[in-house]
XYZ file of C-alpha atoms in Angstrom:
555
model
C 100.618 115.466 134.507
C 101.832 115.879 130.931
C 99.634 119.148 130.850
C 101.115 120.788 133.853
C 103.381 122.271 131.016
C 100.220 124.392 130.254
C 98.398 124.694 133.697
C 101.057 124.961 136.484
C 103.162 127.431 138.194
C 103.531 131.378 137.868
C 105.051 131.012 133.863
C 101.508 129.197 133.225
C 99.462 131.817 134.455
C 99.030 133.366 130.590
C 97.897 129.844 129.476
C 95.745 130.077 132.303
C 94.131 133.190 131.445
C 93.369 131.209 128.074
C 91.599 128.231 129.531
C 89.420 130.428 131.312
C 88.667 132.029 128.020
C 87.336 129.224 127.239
C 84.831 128.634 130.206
C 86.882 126.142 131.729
C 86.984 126.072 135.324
C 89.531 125.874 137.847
C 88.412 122.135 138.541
C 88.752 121.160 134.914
C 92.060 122.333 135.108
C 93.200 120.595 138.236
C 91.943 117.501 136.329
C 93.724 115.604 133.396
C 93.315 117.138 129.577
C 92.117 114.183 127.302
C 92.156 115.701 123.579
C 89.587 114.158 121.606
C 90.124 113.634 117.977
C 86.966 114.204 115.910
C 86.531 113.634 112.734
C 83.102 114.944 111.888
C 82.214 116.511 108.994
C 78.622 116.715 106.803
C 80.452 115.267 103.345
C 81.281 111.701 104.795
C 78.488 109.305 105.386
C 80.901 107.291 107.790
C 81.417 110.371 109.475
C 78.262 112.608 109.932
C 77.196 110.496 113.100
C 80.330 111.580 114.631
C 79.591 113.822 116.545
C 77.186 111.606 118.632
C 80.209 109.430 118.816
C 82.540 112.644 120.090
C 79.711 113.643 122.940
C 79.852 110.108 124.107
C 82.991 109.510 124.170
C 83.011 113.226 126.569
C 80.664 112.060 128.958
C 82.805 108.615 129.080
C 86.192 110.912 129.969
C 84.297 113.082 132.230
C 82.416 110.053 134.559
C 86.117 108.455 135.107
C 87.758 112.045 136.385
C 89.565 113.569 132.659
C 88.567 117.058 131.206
C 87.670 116.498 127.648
C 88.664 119.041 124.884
C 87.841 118.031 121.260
C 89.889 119.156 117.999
C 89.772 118.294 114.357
C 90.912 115.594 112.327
C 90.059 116.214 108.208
C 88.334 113.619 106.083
C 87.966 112.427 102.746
C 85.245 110.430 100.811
C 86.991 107.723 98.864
C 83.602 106.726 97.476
C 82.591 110.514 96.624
C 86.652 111.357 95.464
C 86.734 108.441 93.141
C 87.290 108.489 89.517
C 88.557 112.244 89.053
C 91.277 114.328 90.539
C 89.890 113.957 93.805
C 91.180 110.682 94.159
C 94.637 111.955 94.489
C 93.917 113.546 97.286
C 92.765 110.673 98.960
C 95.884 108.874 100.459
C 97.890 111.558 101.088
C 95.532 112.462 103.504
C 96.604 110.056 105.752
C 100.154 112.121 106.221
C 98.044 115.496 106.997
C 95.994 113.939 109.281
C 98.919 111.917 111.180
C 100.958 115.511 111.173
C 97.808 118.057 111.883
C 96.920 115.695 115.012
C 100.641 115.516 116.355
C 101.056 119.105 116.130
C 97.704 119.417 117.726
C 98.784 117.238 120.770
C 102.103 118.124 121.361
C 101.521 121.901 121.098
C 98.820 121.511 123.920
C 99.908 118.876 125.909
C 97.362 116.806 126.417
C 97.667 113.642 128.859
C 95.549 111.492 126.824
C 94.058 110.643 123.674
C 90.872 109.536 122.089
C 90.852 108.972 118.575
C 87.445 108.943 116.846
C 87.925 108.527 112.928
C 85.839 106.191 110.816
C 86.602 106.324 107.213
C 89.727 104.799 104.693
C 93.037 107.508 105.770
C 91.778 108.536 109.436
C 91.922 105.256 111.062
C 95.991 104.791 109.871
C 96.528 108.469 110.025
C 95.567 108.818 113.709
C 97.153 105.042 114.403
C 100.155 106.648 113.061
C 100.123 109.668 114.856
C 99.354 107.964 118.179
C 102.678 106.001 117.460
C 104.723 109.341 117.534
C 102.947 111.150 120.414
C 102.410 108.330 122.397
C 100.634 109.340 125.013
C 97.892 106.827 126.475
C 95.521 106.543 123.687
C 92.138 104.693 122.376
C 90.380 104.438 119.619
C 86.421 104.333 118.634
C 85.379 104.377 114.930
C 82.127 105.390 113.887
C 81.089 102.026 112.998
C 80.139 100.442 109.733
C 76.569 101.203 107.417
C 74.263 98.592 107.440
C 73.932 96.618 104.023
C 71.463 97.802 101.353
C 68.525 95.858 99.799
C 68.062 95.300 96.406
C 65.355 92.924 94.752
C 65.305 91.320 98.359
C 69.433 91.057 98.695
C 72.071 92.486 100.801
C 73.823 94.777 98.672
C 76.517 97.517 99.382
C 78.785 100.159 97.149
C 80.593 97.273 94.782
C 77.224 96.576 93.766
C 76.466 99.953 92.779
C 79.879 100.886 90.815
C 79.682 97.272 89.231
C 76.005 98.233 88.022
C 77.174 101.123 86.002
C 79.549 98.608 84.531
C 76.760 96.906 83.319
C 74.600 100.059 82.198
C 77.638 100.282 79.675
C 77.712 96.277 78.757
C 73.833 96.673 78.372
C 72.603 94.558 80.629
C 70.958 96.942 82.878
C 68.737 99.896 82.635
C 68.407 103.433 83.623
C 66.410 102.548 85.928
C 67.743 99.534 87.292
C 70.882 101.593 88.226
C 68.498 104.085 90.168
C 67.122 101.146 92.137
C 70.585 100.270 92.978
C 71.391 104.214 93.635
C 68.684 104.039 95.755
C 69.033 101.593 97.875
C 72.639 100.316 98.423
C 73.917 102.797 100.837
C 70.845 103.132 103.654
C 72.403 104.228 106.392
C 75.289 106.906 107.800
C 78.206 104.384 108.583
C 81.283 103.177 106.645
C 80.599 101.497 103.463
C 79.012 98.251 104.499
C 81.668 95.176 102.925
C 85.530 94.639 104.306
C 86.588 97.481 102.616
C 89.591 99.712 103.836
C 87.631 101.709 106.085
C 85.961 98.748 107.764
C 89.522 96.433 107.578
C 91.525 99.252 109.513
C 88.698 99.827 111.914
C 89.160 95.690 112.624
C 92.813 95.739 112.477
C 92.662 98.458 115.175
C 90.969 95.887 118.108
C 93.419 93.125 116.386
C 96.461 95.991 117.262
C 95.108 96.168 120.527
C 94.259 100.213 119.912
C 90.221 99.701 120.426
C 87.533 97.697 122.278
C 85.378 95.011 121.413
C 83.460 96.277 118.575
C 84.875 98.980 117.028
C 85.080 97.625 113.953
C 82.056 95.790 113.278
C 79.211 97.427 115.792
C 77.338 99.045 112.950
C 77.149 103.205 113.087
C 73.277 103.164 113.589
C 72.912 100.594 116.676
C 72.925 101.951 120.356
C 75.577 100.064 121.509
C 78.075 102.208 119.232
C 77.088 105.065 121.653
C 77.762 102.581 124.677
C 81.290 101.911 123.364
C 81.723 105.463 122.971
C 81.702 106.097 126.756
C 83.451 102.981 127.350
C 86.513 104.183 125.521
C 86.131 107.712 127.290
C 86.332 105.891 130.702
C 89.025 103.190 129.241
C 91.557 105.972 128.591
C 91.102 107.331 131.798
C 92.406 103.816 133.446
C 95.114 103.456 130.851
C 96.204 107.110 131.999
C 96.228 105.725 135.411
C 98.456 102.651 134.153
C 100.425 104.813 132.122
C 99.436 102.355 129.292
C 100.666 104.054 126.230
C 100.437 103.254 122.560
C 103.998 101.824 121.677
C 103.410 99.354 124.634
C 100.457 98.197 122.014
C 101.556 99.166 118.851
C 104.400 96.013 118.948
C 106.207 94.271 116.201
C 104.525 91.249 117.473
C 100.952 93.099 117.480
C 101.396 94.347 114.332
C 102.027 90.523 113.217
C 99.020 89.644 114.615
C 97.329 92.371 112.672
C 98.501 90.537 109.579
C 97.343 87.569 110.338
C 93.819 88.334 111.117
C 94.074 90.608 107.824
C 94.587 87.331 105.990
C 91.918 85.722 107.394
C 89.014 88.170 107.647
C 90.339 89.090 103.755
C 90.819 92.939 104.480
C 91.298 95.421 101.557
C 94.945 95.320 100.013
C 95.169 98.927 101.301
C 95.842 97.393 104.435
C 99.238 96.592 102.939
C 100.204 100.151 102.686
C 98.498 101.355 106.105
C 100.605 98.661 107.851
C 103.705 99.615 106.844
C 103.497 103.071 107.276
C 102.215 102.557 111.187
C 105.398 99.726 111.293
C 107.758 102.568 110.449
C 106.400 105.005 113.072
C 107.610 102.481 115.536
C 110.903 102.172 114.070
C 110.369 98.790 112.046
C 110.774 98.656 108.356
C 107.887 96.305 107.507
C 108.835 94.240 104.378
C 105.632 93.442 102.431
C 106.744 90.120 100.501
C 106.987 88.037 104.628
C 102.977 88.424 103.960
C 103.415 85.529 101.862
C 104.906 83.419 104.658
C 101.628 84.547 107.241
C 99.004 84.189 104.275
C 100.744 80.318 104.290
C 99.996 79.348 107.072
C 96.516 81.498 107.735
C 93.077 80.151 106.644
C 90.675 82.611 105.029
C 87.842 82.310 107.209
C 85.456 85.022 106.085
C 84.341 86.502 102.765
C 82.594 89.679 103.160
C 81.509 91.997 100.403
C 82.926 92.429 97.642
C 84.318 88.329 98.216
C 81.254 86.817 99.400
C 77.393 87.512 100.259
C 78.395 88.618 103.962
C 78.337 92.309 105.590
C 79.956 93.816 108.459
C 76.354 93.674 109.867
C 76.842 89.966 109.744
C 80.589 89.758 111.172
C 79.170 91.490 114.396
C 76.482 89.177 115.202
C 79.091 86.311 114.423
C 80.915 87.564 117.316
C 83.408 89.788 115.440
C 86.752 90.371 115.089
C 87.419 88.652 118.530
C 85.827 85.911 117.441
C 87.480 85.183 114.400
C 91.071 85.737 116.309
C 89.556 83.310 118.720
C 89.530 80.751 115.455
C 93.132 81.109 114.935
C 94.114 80.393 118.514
C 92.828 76.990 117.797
C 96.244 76.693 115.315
C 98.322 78.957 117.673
C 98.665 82.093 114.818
C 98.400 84.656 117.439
C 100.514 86.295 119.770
C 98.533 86.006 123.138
C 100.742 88.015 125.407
C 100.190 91.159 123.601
C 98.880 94.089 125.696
C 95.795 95.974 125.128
C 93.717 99.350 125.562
C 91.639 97.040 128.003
C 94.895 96.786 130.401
C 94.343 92.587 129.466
C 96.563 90.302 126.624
C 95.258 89.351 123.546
C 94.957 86.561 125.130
C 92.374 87.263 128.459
C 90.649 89.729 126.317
C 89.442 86.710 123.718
C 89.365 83.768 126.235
C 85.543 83.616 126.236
C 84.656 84.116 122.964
C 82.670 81.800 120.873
C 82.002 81.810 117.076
C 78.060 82.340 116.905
C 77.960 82.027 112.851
C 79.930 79.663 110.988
C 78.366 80.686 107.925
C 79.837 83.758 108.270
C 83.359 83.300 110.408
C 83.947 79.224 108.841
C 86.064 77.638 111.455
C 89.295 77.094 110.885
C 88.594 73.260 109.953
C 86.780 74.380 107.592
C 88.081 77.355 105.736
C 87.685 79.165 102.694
C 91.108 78.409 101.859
C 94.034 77.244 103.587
C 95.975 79.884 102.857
C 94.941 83.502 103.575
C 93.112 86.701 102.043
C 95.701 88.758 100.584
C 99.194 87.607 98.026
C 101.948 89.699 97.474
C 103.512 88.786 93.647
C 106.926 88.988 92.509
C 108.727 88.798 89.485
C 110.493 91.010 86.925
C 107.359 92.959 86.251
C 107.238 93.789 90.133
C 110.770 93.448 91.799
C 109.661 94.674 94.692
C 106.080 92.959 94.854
C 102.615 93.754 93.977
C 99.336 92.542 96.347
C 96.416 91.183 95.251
C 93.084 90.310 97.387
C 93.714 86.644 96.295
C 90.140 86.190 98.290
C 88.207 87.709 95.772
C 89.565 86.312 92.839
C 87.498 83.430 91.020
C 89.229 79.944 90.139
C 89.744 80.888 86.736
C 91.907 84.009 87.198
C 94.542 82.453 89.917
C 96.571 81.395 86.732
C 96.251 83.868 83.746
C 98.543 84.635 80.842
C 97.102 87.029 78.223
C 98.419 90.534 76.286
C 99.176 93.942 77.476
C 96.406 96.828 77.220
C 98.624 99.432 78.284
C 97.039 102.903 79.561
C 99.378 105.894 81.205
C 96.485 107.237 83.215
C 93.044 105.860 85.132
C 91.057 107.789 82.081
C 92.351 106.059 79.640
C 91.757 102.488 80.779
C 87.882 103.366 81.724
C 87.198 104.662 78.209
C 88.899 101.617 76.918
C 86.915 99.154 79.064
C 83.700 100.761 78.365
C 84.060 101.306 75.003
C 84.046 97.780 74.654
C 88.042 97.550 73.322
C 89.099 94.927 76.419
C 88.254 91.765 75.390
C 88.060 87.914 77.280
C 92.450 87.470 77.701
C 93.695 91.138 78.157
C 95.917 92.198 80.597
C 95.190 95.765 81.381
C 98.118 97.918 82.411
C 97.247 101.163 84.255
C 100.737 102.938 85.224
C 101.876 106.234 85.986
C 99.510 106.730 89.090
C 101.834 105.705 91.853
C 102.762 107.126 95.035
C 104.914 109.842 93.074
C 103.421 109.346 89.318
C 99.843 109.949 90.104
C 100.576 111.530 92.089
C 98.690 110.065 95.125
C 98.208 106.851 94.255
C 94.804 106.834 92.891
C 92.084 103.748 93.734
C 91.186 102.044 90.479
C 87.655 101.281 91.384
C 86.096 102.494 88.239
C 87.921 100.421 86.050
C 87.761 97.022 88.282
C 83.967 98.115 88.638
C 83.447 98.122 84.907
C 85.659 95.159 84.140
C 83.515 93.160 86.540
C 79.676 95.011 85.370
C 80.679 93.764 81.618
C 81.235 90.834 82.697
C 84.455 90.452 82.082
C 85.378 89.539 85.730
C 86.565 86.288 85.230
C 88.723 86.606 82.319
C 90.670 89.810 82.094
C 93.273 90.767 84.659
C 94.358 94.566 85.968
C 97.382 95.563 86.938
C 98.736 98.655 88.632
C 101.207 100.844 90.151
C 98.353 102.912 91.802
C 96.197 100.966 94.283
C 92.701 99.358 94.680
C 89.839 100.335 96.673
C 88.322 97.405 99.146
C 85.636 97.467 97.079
C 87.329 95.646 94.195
C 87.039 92.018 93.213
C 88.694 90.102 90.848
C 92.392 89.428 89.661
C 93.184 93.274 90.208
C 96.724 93.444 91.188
C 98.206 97.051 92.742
C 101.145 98.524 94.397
C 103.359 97.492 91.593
C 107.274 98.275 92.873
C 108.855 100.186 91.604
C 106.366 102.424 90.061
C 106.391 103.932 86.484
C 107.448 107.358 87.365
C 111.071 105.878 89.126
C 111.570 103.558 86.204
C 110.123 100.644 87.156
C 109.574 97.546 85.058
C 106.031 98.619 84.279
C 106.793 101.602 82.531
C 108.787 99.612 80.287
C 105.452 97.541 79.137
C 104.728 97.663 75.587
C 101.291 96.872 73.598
C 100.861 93.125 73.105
C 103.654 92.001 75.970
C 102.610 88.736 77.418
C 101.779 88.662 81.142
C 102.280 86.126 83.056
C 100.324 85.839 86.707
C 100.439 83.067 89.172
C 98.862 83.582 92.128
C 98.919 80.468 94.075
C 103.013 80.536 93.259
C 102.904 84.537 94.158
C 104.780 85.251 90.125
C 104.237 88.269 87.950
C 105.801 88.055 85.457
C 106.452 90.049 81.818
C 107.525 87.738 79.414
C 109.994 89.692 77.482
C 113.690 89.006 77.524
C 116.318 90.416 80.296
C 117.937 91.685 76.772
C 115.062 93.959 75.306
C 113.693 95.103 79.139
C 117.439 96.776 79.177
C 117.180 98.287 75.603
C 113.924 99.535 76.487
C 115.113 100.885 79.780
C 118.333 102.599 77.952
C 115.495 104.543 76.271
C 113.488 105.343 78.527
C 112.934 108.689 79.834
C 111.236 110.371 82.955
C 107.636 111.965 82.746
C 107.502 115.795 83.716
C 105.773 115.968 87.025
C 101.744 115.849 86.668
C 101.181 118.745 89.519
C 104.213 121.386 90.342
C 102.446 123.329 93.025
C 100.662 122.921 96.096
C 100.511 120.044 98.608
C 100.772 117.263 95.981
C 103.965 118.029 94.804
C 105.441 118.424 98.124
C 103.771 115.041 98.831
C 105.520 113.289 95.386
C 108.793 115.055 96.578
C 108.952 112.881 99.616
C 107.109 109.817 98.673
C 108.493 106.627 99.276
C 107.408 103.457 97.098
C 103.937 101.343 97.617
C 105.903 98.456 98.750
C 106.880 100.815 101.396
C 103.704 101.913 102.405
C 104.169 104.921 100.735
C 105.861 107.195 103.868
C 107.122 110.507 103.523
C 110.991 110.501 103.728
C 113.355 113.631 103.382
C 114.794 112.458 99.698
C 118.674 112.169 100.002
């Protein structure tokens, strides 16, 4: 055992003494140590159930023979951290989280793993830090929130940051945006659409890293508590296989991940947590080959903020296993992956049968032929840009209109609710990338009040920061190279012509290769927004959206 390092021999008897500080007996000991990763806390909803989710998931290692020991994993709101400085803090969580929990496991030698994260930078944090310690590993979210009801329909968080859009167009009341406040989010859970939490917690059965369920069971039904134990006692047989995580975590699995992505029509974070878990295995994932997947993958589902549908709904469809099932029927997947159930891809799915059409259209008849997410290219984003091309409406796939050009998040959302963006603009929201932001800020607000004043189907956003699942509409993010490096964007002046094709994946500025190099001769880097403290460290090492935005030593 991996924890004999810790438990055996004379030299251990100091570490000894410690374990039976902690009341654990000499039984436990002789047993394997399966660290459980929590990430409970009382400040997010998707995580306050958590810890029914952690005891569960003890009982599971316990019945099948492991000693379970739980640590901590922390947590950020993206809905609560949104629109202020909190949000910078949001993605660069995802580093802590992957280093805090590899430090945790490797100092203590645990055999085993169980990773129980729910919300947006836990589920890639702890993917990516099960990549490095590889030890045998599975995963169980704390499941989705059910939809809201308002005036009779489904409604979830898009609906509510969309209303205060409309409180400023004045189309809605006060009050009407209470009802909404009210009612929208009902339950403990992830929010309740395919936003990022929900689209990493189904990429992770897709990667093979959890079990039938995890991302769609919602947080409030019994059988999450079921699938708890299940993936106590699963790790306990993959420990026995010596099943480990980079015998999951494949090139090939992480292909299939990206197909599924483009057909459930996942959050464009997705596009930055893939990447980043492709480099902990040593593959430098190159965002613009989504184009060639997304060509060849139907969109199948649209869930909220695309479509009327709810994770609620996905799970009595069948799920995520269901919808992979769909793409067999065009051979998309790779079947011969392995699994945390010890079974392919393949065996795992054999059986399953799509109980909703409505909700998971089969792949004869799909939203669109091609699939959920685009990445754009062009001089205004050499190294791409992604878009959720499955929530954009018809009339924004081709759009050509002027430059509003804002240097912060601030900026834009006075603009937009002050009424200044008008039916044709192009708003440009820069200097909040990966190292400009820093952090990468979500750009909810403004996509929320775009789409409240109803200007959602005729005024594009573009970024270098990034958009939360919960947007809709032609909102384009990611933009490489970023402002703060130089990048084409931060060359954008007032008035510039835009140029976006989606269905030909073009961004373009329409401003001659001439003046973009005068301009550039000009330019001149931004002093750093934050000099101290974790965020600078983090814009020291940051490495470009297209990247996924790792943390390299800069050379």
């Amino acid at each position: 055992m991996r924890s004999d390092a810790v438990k055996k021999g004379m030299q251990q008897a100091p570490h000894r003494s410690l374990f039976h500080a902690l009341g654990m007996t000499k039984e436990e000991m002789e047993k394997p140590l399966v660290g459980i990763v929590s990430s409970y806390n009382e400040i997010v909803p998707g995580h306050m159930n958590l810890d029914k989710i952690v005891n569960a998931v003890k009982l599971g290692v316990a019945m099948a023979g492991g000693t379970p020991v739980v640590f901590p994993a922390i947590a950020v709101c993206d809905g609560i951290a949104m629109g202020h400085v909190g949000m910078k803090y949001s993605l660069v969580t995802r580093d802590l989280i992957a280093d805090s929990t590899e430090a945790m496991a490797m100092a203590h030698q645990f055999d085993a793993l169980v990773m129980v994260p729910n919300c947006d930078k836990n589920v890639p944090g702890l993917l990516m830090a099960a990549a490095r310690i590889n030890v045998p590993t599975v995963f169980v979210s704390g499941g989705p929130m059910l939809a809201g009801k308002v005036h009779g329909q489904k409604r979830s968080l898009s609906s509510m940051f969309e209303a205060v859009g409309s409180y400023s167009a004045g189309t809605m009341t006060e009050e009407d945006v209470e009802e909404f406040e009210n009612h929208v989010c009902p339950t403990c859970g992830s929010c309740s659409g395919m936003y990022t939490a929900n689209s990493m917690n189904c990429l992770t059965e897709v990667l093979g890293m959890g079990l039938r369920g995890n991302g769609t069971i919602p947080a409030v039904y019994s059988e999450r508590i079921k699938l708890a134990k299940h993936a106590g006692m699963q790790v306990m047989e993959m420990y026995r296989r010596n099943i480990r995580p980079r015998d999951i975590m494949t090139k090939e699995a992480l292909m299939n991940a990206l197909t599924v992505d483009m057909a459930l029509g996942c959050s464009t974070n997705s596009m930055l947590h893939l990447p980043a878990i492709a480099h902990e295995i040593g593959w430098d994932f190159d965002i613009t080959f989504a184009n060639e997947i997304s060509a060849k993958t139907p969109n199948l589902c649209h869930l909220a903020p695309a479509g009327p549908t709810y994770m609620e709904d996905l799970n009595e469809a069948g799920g995520v296993w269901a919808v992979m099932k769909e793409l067999t029927k065009k051979d998309l997947l790779n079947l011969d992956c392995m699994t945390v159930t010890g079974k392919t891809v393949g065996e795992n799915i054999s059986n399953c049968v799509n109980k909703n059409p409505e909700v998971i259209r089969p792949i004869e008849n799909p939203y669109s032929q091609t699939g959920g997410l685009a990445v754009l290219t062009g001089n205004l984003a050499p190294h791409g840009g992604v878009v959720k091309r499955s929530a954009v409406c018809e009339e924004m796939m081709v759009h050509e209109g002027p430059a509003r050009v804002f240097d912060c998040e601030e900026d834009a959302i006075a603009a937009i609710k002050g009424g200044k963006i008008v039916a044709g603009d192009v708003v440009v929201i820069r200097y909040e990338g990966p190292k400009g932001g820093p952090g990468m800020r979500e750009m909810l607000n403004p996509t929320s009040a775009i789409a409240g004043m109803g200007l959602g189907s005729s005024v594009a956003l573009i970024t270098d920061g990034r958009f939360s699942g919960a947007s809709r509409g032609a909102s384009i993010g990611h933009i490489s190279p970023e402002a703060a490096v130089g990048g084409p964007i931060a060359l954008v002046e007032e008035g510039d012509i835009i140029r976006i094709n989606i269905p030909q994946t073009k961004l373009e500025l329409a401003v001659s290769e001439e003046e973009l190099a005068a301009r550039k001769a000009k330019w001149q880097p931004r002093e750093p927004k934050v000099t101290t403290g974790y965020l600078a460290r983090y814009a020291s090492m940051v490495t470009s959206g297209n990247r996924g935005a790792v943390l390299e030593i800069q050379k």
